[in-house]
XYZ file of C-alpha atoms in Angstrom:
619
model
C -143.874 -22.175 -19.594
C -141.320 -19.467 -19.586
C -144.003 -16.881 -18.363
C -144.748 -19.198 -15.463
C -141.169 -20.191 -14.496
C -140.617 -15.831 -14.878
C -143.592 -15.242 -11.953
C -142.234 -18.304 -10.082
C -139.210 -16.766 -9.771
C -140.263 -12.971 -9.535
C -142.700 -14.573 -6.603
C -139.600 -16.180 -4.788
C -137.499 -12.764 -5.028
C -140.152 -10.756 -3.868
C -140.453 -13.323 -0.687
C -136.650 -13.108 -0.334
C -136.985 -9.302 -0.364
C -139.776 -9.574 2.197
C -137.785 -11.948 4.615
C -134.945 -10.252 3.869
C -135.855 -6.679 4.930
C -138.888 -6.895 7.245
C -137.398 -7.652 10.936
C -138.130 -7.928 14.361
C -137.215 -5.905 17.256
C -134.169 -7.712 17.963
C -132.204 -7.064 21.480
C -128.457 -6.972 20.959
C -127.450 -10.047 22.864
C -129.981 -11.825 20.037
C -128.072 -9.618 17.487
C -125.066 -10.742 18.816
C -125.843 -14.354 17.762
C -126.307 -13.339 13.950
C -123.281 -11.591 13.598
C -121.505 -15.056 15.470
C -123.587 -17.135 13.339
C -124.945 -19.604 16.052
C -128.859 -17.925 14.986
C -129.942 -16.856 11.848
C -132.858 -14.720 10.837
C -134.515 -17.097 8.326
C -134.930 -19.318 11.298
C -132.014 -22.286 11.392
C -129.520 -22.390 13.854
C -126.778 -20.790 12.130
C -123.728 -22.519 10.693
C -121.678 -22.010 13.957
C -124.685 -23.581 16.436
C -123.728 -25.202 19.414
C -125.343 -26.290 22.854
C -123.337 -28.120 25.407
C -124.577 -31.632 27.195
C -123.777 -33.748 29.658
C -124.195 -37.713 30.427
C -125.074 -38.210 34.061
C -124.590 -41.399 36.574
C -127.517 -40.879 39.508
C -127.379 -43.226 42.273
C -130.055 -41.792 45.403
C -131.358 -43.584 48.477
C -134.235 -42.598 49.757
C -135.357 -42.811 53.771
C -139.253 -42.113 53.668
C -139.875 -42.238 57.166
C -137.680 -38.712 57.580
C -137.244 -38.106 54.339
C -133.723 -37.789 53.728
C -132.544 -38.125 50.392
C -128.603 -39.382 50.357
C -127.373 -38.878 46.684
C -123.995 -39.678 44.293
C -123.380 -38.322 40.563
C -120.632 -38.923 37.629
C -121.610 -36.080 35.471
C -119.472 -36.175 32.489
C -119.539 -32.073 30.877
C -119.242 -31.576 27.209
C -118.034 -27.793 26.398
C -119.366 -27.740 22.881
C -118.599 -23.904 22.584
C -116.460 -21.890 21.462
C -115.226 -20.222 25.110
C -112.768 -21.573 27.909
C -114.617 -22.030 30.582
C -113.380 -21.040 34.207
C -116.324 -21.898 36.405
C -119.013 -24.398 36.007
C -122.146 -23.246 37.345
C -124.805 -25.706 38.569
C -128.495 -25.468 39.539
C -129.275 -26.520 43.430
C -133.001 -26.830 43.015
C -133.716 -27.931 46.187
C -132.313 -24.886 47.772
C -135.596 -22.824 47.265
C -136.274 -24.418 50.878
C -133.480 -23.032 51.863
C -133.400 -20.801 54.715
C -133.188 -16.929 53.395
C -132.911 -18.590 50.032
C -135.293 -15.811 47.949
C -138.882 -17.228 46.749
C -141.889 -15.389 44.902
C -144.276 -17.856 47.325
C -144.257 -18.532 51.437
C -143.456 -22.206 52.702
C -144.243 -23.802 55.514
C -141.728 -23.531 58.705
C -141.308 -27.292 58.825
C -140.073 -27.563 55.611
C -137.303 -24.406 55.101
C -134.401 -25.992 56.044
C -130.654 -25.857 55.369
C -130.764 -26.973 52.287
C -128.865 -29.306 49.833
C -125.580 -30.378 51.812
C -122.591 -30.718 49.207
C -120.621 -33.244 51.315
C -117.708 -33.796 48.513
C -116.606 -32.720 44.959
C -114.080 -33.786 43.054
C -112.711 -33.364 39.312
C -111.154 -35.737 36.641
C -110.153 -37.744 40.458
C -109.087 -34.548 42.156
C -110.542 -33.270 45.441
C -112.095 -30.046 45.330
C -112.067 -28.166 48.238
C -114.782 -26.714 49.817
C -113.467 -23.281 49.477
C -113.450 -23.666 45.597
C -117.211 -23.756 45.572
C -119.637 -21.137 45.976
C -123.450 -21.691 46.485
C -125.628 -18.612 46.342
C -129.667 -19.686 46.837
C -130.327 -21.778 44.076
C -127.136 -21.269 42.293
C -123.648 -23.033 42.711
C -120.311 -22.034 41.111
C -117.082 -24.320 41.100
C -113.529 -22.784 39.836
C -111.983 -25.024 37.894
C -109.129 -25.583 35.674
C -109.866 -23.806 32.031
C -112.033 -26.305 30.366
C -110.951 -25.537 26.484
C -113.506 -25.843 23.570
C -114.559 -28.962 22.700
C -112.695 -31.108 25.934
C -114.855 -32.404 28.529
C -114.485 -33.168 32.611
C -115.758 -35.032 35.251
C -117.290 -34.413 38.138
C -118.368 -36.731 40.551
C -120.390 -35.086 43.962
C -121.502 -36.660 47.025
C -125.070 -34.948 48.231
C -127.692 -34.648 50.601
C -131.020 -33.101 51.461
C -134.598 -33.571 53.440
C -137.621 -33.759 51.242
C -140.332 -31.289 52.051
C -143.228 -32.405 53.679
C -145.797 -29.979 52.959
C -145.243 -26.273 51.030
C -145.464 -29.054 47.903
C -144.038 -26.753 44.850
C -143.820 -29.275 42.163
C -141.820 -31.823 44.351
C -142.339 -33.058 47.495
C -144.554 -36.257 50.153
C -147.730 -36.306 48.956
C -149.171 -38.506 51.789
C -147.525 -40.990 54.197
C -146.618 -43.778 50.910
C -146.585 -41.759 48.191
C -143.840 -38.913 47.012
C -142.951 -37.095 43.641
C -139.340 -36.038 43.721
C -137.971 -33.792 41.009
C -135.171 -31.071 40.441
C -133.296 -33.273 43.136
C -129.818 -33.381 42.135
C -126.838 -30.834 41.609
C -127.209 -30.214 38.034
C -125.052 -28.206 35.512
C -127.082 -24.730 34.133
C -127.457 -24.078 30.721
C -124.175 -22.029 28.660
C -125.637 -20.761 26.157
C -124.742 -18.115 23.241
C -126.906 -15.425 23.884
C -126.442 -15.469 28.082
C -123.705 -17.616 28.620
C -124.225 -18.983 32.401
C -127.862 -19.239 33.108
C -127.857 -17.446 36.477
C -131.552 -17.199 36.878
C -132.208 -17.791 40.371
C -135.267 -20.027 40.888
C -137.563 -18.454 42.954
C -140.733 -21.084 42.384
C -143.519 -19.275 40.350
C -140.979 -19.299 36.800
C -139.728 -22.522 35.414
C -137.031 -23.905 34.179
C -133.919 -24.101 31.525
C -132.101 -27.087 31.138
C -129.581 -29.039 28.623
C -130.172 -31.762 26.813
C -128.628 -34.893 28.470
C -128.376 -38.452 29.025
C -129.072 -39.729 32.416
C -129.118 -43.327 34.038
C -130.780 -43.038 37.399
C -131.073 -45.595 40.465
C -132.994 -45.307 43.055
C -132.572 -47.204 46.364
C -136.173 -47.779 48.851
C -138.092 -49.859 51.177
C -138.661 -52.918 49.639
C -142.579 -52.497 49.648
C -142.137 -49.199 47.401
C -142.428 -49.276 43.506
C -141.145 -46.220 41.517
C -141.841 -44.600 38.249
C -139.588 -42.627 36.838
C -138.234 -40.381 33.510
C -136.445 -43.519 31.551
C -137.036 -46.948 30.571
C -136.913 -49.311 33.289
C -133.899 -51.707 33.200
C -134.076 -54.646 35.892
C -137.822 -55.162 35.651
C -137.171 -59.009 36.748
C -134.937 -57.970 39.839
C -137.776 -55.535 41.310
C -141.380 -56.980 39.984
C -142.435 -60.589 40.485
C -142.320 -62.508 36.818
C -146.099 -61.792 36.654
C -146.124 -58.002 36.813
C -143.300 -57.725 34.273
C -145.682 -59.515 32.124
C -148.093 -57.516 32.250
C -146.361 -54.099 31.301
C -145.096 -56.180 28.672
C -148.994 -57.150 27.255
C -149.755 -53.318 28.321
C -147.322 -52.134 25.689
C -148.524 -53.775 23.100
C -152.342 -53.591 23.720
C -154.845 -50.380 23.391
C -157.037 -52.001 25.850
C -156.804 -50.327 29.380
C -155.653 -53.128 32.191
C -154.460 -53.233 35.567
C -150.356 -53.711 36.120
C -151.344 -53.490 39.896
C -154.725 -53.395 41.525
C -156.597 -53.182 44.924
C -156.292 -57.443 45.420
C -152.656 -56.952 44.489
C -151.996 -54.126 46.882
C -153.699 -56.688 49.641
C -151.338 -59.078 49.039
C -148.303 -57.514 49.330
C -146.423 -59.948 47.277
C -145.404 -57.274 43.816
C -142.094 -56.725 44.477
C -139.070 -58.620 45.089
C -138.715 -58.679 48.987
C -135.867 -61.190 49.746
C -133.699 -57.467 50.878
C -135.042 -54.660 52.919
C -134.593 -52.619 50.233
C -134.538 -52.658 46.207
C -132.610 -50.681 43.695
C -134.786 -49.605 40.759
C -132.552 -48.907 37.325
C -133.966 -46.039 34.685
C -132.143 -45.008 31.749
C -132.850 -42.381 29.204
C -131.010 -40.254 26.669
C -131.220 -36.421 25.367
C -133.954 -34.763 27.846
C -133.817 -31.940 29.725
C -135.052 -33.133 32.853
C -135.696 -36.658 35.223
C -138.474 -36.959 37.484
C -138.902 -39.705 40.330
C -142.120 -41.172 41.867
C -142.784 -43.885 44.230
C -145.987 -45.271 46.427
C -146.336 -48.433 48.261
C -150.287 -48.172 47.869
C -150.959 -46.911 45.107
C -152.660 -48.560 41.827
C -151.418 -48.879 38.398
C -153.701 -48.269 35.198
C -151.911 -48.929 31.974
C -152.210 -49.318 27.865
C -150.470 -48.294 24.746
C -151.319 -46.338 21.690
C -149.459 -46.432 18.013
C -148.623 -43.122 17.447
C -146.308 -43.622 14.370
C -148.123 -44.707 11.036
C -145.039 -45.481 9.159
C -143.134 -47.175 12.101
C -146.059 -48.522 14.073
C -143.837 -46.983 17.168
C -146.350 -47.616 20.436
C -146.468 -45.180 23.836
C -147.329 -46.654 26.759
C -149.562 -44.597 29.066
C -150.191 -45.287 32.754
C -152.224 -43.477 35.557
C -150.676 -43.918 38.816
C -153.174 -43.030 41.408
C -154.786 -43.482 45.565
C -157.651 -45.559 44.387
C -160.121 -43.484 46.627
C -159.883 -40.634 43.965
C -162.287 -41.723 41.380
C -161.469 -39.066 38.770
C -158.534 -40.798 38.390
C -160.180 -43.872 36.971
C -160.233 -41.965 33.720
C -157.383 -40.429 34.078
C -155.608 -43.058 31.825
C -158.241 -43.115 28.443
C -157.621 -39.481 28.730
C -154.219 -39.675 28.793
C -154.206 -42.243 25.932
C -156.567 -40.237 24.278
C -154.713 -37.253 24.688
C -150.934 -38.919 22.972
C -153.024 -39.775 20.120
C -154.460 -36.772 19.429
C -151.083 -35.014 19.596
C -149.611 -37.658 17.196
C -152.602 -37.625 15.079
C -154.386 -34.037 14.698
C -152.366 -31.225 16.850
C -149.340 -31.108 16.448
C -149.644 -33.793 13.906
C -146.479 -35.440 15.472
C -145.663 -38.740 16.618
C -145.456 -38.973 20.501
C -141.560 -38.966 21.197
C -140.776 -40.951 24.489
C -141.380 -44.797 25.064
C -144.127 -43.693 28.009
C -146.207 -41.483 29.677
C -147.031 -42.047 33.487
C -149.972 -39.529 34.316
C -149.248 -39.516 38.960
C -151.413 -38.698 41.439
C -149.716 -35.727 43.274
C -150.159 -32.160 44.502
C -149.424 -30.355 41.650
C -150.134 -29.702 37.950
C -146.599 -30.168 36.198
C -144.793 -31.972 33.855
C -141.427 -33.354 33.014
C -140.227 -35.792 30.208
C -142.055 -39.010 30.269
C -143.595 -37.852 33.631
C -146.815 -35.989 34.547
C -147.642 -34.760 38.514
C -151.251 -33.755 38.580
C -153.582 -33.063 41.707
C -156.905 -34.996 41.680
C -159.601 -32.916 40.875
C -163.802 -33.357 41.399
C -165.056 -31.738 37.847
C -164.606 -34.218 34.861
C -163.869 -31.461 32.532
C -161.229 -29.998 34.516
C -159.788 -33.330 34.977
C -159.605 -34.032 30.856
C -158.177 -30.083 30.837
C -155.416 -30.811 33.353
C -154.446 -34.374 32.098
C -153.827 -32.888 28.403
C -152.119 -29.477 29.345
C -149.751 -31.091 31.067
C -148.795 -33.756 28.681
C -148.561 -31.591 26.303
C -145.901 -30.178 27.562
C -143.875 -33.445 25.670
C -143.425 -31.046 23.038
C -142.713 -27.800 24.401
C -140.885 -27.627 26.582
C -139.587 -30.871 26.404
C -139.163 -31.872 22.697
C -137.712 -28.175 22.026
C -135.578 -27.159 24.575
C -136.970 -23.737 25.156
C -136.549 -21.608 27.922
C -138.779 -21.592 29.577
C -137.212 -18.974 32.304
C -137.293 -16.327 30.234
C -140.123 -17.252 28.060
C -143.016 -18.927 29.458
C -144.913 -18.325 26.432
C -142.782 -20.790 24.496
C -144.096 -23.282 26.644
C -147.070 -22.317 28.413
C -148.815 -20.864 25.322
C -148.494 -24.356 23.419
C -150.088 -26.136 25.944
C -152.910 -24.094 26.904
C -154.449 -23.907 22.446
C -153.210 -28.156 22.862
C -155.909 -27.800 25.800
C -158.310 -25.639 24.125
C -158.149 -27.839 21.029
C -157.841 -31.407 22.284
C -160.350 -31.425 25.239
C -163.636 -31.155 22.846
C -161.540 -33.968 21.034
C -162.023 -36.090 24.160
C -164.964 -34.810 25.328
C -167.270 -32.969 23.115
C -169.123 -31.168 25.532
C -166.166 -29.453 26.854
C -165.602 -25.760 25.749
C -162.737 -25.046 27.287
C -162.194 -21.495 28.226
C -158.932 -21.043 29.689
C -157.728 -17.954 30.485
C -160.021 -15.822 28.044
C -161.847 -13.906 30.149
C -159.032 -13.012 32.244
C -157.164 -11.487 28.929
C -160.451 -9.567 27.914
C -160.297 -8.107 31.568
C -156.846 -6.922 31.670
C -156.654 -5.870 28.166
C -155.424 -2.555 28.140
C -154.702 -2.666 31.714
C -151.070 -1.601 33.595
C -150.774 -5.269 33.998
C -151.258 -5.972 30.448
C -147.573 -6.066 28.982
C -146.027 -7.168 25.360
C -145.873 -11.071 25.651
C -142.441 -11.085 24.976
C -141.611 -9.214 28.308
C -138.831 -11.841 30.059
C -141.247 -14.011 32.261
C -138.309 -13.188 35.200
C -139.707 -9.414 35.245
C -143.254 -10.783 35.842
C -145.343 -11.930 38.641
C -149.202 -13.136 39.200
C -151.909 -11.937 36.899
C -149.756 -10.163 34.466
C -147.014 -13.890 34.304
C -150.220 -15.987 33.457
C -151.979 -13.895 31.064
C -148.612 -13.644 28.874
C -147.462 -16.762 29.474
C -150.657 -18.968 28.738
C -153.703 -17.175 26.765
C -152.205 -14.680 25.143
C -150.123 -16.851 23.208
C -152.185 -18.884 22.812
C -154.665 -17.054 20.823
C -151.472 -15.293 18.585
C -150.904 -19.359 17.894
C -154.677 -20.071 16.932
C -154.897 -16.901 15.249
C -152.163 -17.769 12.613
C -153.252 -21.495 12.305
C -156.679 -19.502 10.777
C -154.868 -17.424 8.868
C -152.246 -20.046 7.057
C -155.164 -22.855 7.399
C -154.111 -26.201 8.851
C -152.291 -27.703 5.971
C -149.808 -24.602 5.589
C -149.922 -24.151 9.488
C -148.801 -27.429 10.583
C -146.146 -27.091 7.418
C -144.763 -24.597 9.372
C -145.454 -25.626 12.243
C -143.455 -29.220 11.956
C -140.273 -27.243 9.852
C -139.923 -25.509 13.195
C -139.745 -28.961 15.434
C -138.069 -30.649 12.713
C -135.372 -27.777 12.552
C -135.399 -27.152 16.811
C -135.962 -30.201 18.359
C -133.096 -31.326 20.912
C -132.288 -27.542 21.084
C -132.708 -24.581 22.288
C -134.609 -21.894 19.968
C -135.572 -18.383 21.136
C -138.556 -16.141 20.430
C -136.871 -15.358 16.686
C -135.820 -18.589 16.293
C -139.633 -20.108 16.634
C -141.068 -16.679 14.182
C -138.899 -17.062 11.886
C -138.697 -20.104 11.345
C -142.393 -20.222 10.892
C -141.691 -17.684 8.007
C -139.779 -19.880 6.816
C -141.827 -22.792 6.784
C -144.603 -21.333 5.800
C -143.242 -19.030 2.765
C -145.082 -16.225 4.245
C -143.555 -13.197 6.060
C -145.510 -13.261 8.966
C -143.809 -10.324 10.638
C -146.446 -7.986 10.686
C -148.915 -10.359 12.856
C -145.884 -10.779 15.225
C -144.729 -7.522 15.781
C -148.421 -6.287 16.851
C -149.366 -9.385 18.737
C -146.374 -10.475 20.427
C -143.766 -7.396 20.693
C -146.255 -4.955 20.590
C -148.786 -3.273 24.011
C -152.429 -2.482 22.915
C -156.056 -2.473 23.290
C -158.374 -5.673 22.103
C -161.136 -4.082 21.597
C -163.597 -4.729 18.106
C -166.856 -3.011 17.516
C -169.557 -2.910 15.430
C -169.324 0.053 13.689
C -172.032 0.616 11.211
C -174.793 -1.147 8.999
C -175.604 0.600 5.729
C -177.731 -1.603 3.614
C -176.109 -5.159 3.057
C -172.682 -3.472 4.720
C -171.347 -4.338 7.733
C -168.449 -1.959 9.249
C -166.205 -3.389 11.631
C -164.116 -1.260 13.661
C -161.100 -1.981 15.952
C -160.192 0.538 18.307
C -157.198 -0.583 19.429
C -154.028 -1.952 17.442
C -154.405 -5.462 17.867
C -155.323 -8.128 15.041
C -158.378 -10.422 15.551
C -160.286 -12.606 13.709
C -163.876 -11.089 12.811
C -166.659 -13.165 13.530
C -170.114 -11.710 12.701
C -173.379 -13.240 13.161
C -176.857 -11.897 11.338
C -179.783 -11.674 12.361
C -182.354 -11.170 9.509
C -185.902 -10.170 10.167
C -187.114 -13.769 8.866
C -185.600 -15.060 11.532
C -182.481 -16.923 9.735
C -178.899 -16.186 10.690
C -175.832 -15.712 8.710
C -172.538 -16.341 9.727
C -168.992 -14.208 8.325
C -165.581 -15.366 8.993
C -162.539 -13.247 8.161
C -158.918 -14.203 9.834
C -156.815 -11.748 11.227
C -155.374 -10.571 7.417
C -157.992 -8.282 7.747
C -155.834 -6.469 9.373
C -152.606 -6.631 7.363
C -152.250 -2.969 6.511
C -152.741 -1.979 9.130
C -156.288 -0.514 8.374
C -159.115 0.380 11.349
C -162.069 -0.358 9.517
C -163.152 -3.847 8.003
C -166.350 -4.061 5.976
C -168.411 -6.978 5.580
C -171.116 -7.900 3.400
C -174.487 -10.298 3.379
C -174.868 -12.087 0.000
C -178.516 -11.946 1.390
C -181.202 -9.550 0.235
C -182.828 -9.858 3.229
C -183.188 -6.717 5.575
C -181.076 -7.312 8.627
C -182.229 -7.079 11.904
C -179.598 -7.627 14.110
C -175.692 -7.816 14.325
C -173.393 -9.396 16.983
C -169.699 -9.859 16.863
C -167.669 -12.274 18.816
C -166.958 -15.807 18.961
C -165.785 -18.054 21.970
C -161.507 -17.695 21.469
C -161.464 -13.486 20.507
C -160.913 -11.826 23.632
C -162.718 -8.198 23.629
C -162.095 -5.720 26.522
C -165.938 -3.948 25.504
C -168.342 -6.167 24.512
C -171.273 -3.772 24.876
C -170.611 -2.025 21.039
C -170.365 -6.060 19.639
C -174.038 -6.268 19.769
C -176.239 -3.935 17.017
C -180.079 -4.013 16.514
C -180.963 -2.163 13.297
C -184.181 -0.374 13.460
């Protein structure tokens, strides 16, 4: 008892000592947070954390016919820090149609325009004037009085802008009934303690970097227009006839998949209320980093539930909003459903968080809380591929408030092994191959840069190979190595400890350290921080010996398939702690006596830049 209690405790020391004295690179604005104490480098916010929020009041009417958008905002600011603040710096989205307004992609001439019009301002009551604010592209900064540490203000802003028609990035009509509408109001940037002001301009291609805040939103249209939105829906009765209330009502609490509004319906023109021109839907939702609006007057509604909570028998409804005459849509919703179960069930392993998911029939492939914008598509498998990258984005970015400005990985990476790993789950016959041969191809290239390179000082090929399968594979690499029990251990003490904030890169490794009790650092210096070939080879086979070689500095798992001369095959497994030490050379061995006759190396998700010295025939 006392011998085992001795290693028990030598074993935690020595893991102490590990964490302790094996680090990251670390840039000194990230340093700068450990010595303040808001980050820590066993992967908690620190004891002196703090983010700052804000509760927004959204009123918008909407004109489709020339799409002017007329808006009014309360936005109460929180200044959680620990600095006065003597500007307030606020994200015009809209502005990338902006005339001159910088952009990493070219929009149509119809649809640059002057912008979003800031007709008045005022604080706590008090007129701004226009001279006090300053909008620069996609940026805005107001002077105000010192805002102290923990005090608040109020602003409240009258604003306006036209819609883009075509040159649809994300927002924008979609036909002549149907528009997606996000990023649409004046909205605070993130302060943060590593940057302070997020000044990021947003030029399109890179995302985005928001606070966590509460928003209640209403939105003002034609009366034959119905709206889905970011939020729970709060005047059902005074928008839907009685009947179609109902029926979200039964969809919530049924798996089966049903129509809230179908073709007949649409014919007879009777689902909303229509005793006014125009109706004023109500949403409300609390702690997300972003709203999204949508609206059609001919579109249909597909719609069911799913229990994605065991213990609290908590159900997600899931709808597919769609122009009937795209039939991949019509299974658009079962893989939606399909997909919120998996990720509450098998990966992550984590209850779905929001009340719904509405899967709409747009121009794009994006996501937002609650909300999912996604382009109709002819392939089934690339529909099912679309529909669950994009929802997975619930968790990152959504659930964890990363930034995804900076770090696209954080977010993109996540969603593209969710895709790898939950498409077979709805289809079987899917192997989804995302982005791998595109990583094998630049490997090694100029192009081919550490992942954790800011996503600002990237463009094109090199953005999406670090951003989506590189990470990717680091993520599905380490789930091997710690095998799923430790891995989604770790995995859930780093959304348990991050959700509703804002972790980093050192944050997330870390605290997977620290979740997992193992010092991972080695794995993410090479594959994350690190440049470098991927390149394995078979070296050598002597006898029942296989030698493995890797030629460039990269971990990867080591998949070997034999070939004996009976015919039969073998198959060898080893994870990337092959490669701890940081050893060239991996030998594997049959527990066959038979005389091999051939070799290959390789499996579906290893990436390998030569491929010619992966295939051996032994003479």
């Amino acid at each position: 008892m006392r011998k085992l209690i001795f290693i028990t405790i030598l074993v935690a020391l020595v893991n102490h000592y590990s964490f302790a004295q094996t680090t990251l690179p670390t840039p000194k604005n990230i340093t700068a947070t450990y010595a303040k104490k808001t980050r820590s480098e066993d992967g908690f916010p620190g004891k002196n954390y703090w983010q700052n929020t804000a509760d927004y009041v959204i009123n918008v009417n909407f004109n489709p016919t020339n799409r002017l958008l007329n808006g009014s905002e309360e936005i109460t600011y929180f200044n959680n820090s620990n600095d006065t603040l003597r500007e307030i710096v606020f994200k015009l989205y809209p502005n990338i149609y902006k005339k001159g307004s910088p952009r990493l992609m070219k929009f149509d001439d119809e649809d640059t325009n002057e912008g979003m019009n800031i007709e008045s301002m005022s604080i706590n009551n008090s007129v701004v004037e226009a001279n006090n604010w300053f909008i620069n592209a996609t940026n805005m900064s107001v002077r105000i009085q010192p805002l102290l540490p923990k005090q608040s203000l109020k602003f409240t802003i009258q604003f306006s802008y036209t819609l883009n028609k075509g040159s649809h990035m994300r927002t924008g009509q979609i036909d002549d009934g149907a528009f997606f509408i996000a990023y649409f109001f004046p909205r605070i940037a993130v302060y943060d303690d590593i940057d302070g002001w997020n000044r990021n301009q947003y030029l399109g291609t890179h995302e985005f970097y928001n606070d966590f805040c509460n928003f209640k939103t209403s939105i003002t249209l034609p009366n034959d227009y119905m709206v889905w939105a970011t939020g729970d829906l709060l005047n059902c009765s005074e928008v839907y006839h009685d009947k179609y209330c109902t029926r979200i009502q039964e969809a919530e609490n049924n798996d089966e998949i049903r129509y809230i509004i179908d073709n007949n319906d649409l014919k007879s023109g009777n689902i909303t209320k229509s005793n006014n021109p125009t109706n004023t839907w109500k949403f409300d939702v609390k702690n997300v980093t972003e709203i999204a609006v949508a609206f059609s007057n001919h579109y249909v509604w597909q719609s069911s539930s799913v229990e994605v909570d065991k213990v609290t028998h908590r159900r997600t409804r899931v709808d597919a909003v769609f122009n009937d005459a795209h039939k991949d849509y019509h299974y658009v919703a079962s893989d939606a459903r399909k997909t919120v179960e998996a990720m509450s069930f098998n990966f992550p392993k984590w209850p779905f968080p929001y009340s719904h998911e509405t899967v709409f029939d747009g121009l794009d492939q994006m996501e937002y809380p609650m909300m999912v914008n996604d382009n109709p598509v002819e392939d089934r498998a690339e529909s099912i591929e679309l529909t669950d990258h994009e929802i997975f984005h619930t968790m990152f970015p959504f659930y964890m408030g990363t930034n995804e400005t900076k770090y696209g990985w954080m977010d993109e990476g996540w969603a593209t092994i969710g895709e790898w790993l939950i498409s077979p789950m709805i289809d079987p016959n899917i192997v989804d191959l995302y982005g791998i041969d595109r990583t094998s191809i630049t490997s090694g290239t100029e192009i081919d840069l550490p992942i954790t390179t800011l996503t600002t000082q990237l463009y094109g090929e090199a953005m999406f190979i670090n951003s989506y399968p590189k990470p990717a594979f680091g993520y599905l690499y380490v789930k091997d190595l710690l095998g799923d029990d430790l891995f989604f251990k770790a995995l859930h003490h780093y959304i348990k400890t991050w959700n509703g904030k804002h972790p980093m890169p050192n944050d997330f490794f870390y605290s997977m350290n620290t979740g997992s009790g193992k010092n991972l650092n080695w794995f993410w210096k090479k594959w994350f921080f690190e440049g470098g070939v991927l390149d394995l080879a078979i070296k050598n086979v002597k006898g029942k010996q296989i030698t493995i070689e890797n030629k460039g500095n990269k971990p990867l798992p080591i998949d070997v398939e034999i070939t004996f001369a009976d015919g039969s095959k073998e198959k060898i497994h080893k994870t990337i702690e092959a490669w701890k030490n940081g050893n060239k050379t991996v030998i594997v061995s049959t527990k066959s006596n038979k005389k091999i006759k051939k070799v290959t190396l390789g499996s579906t998700y290893v990436p390998d830049s030569n491929k010619k010295d992966n295939i051996l025939e032994v003479k």
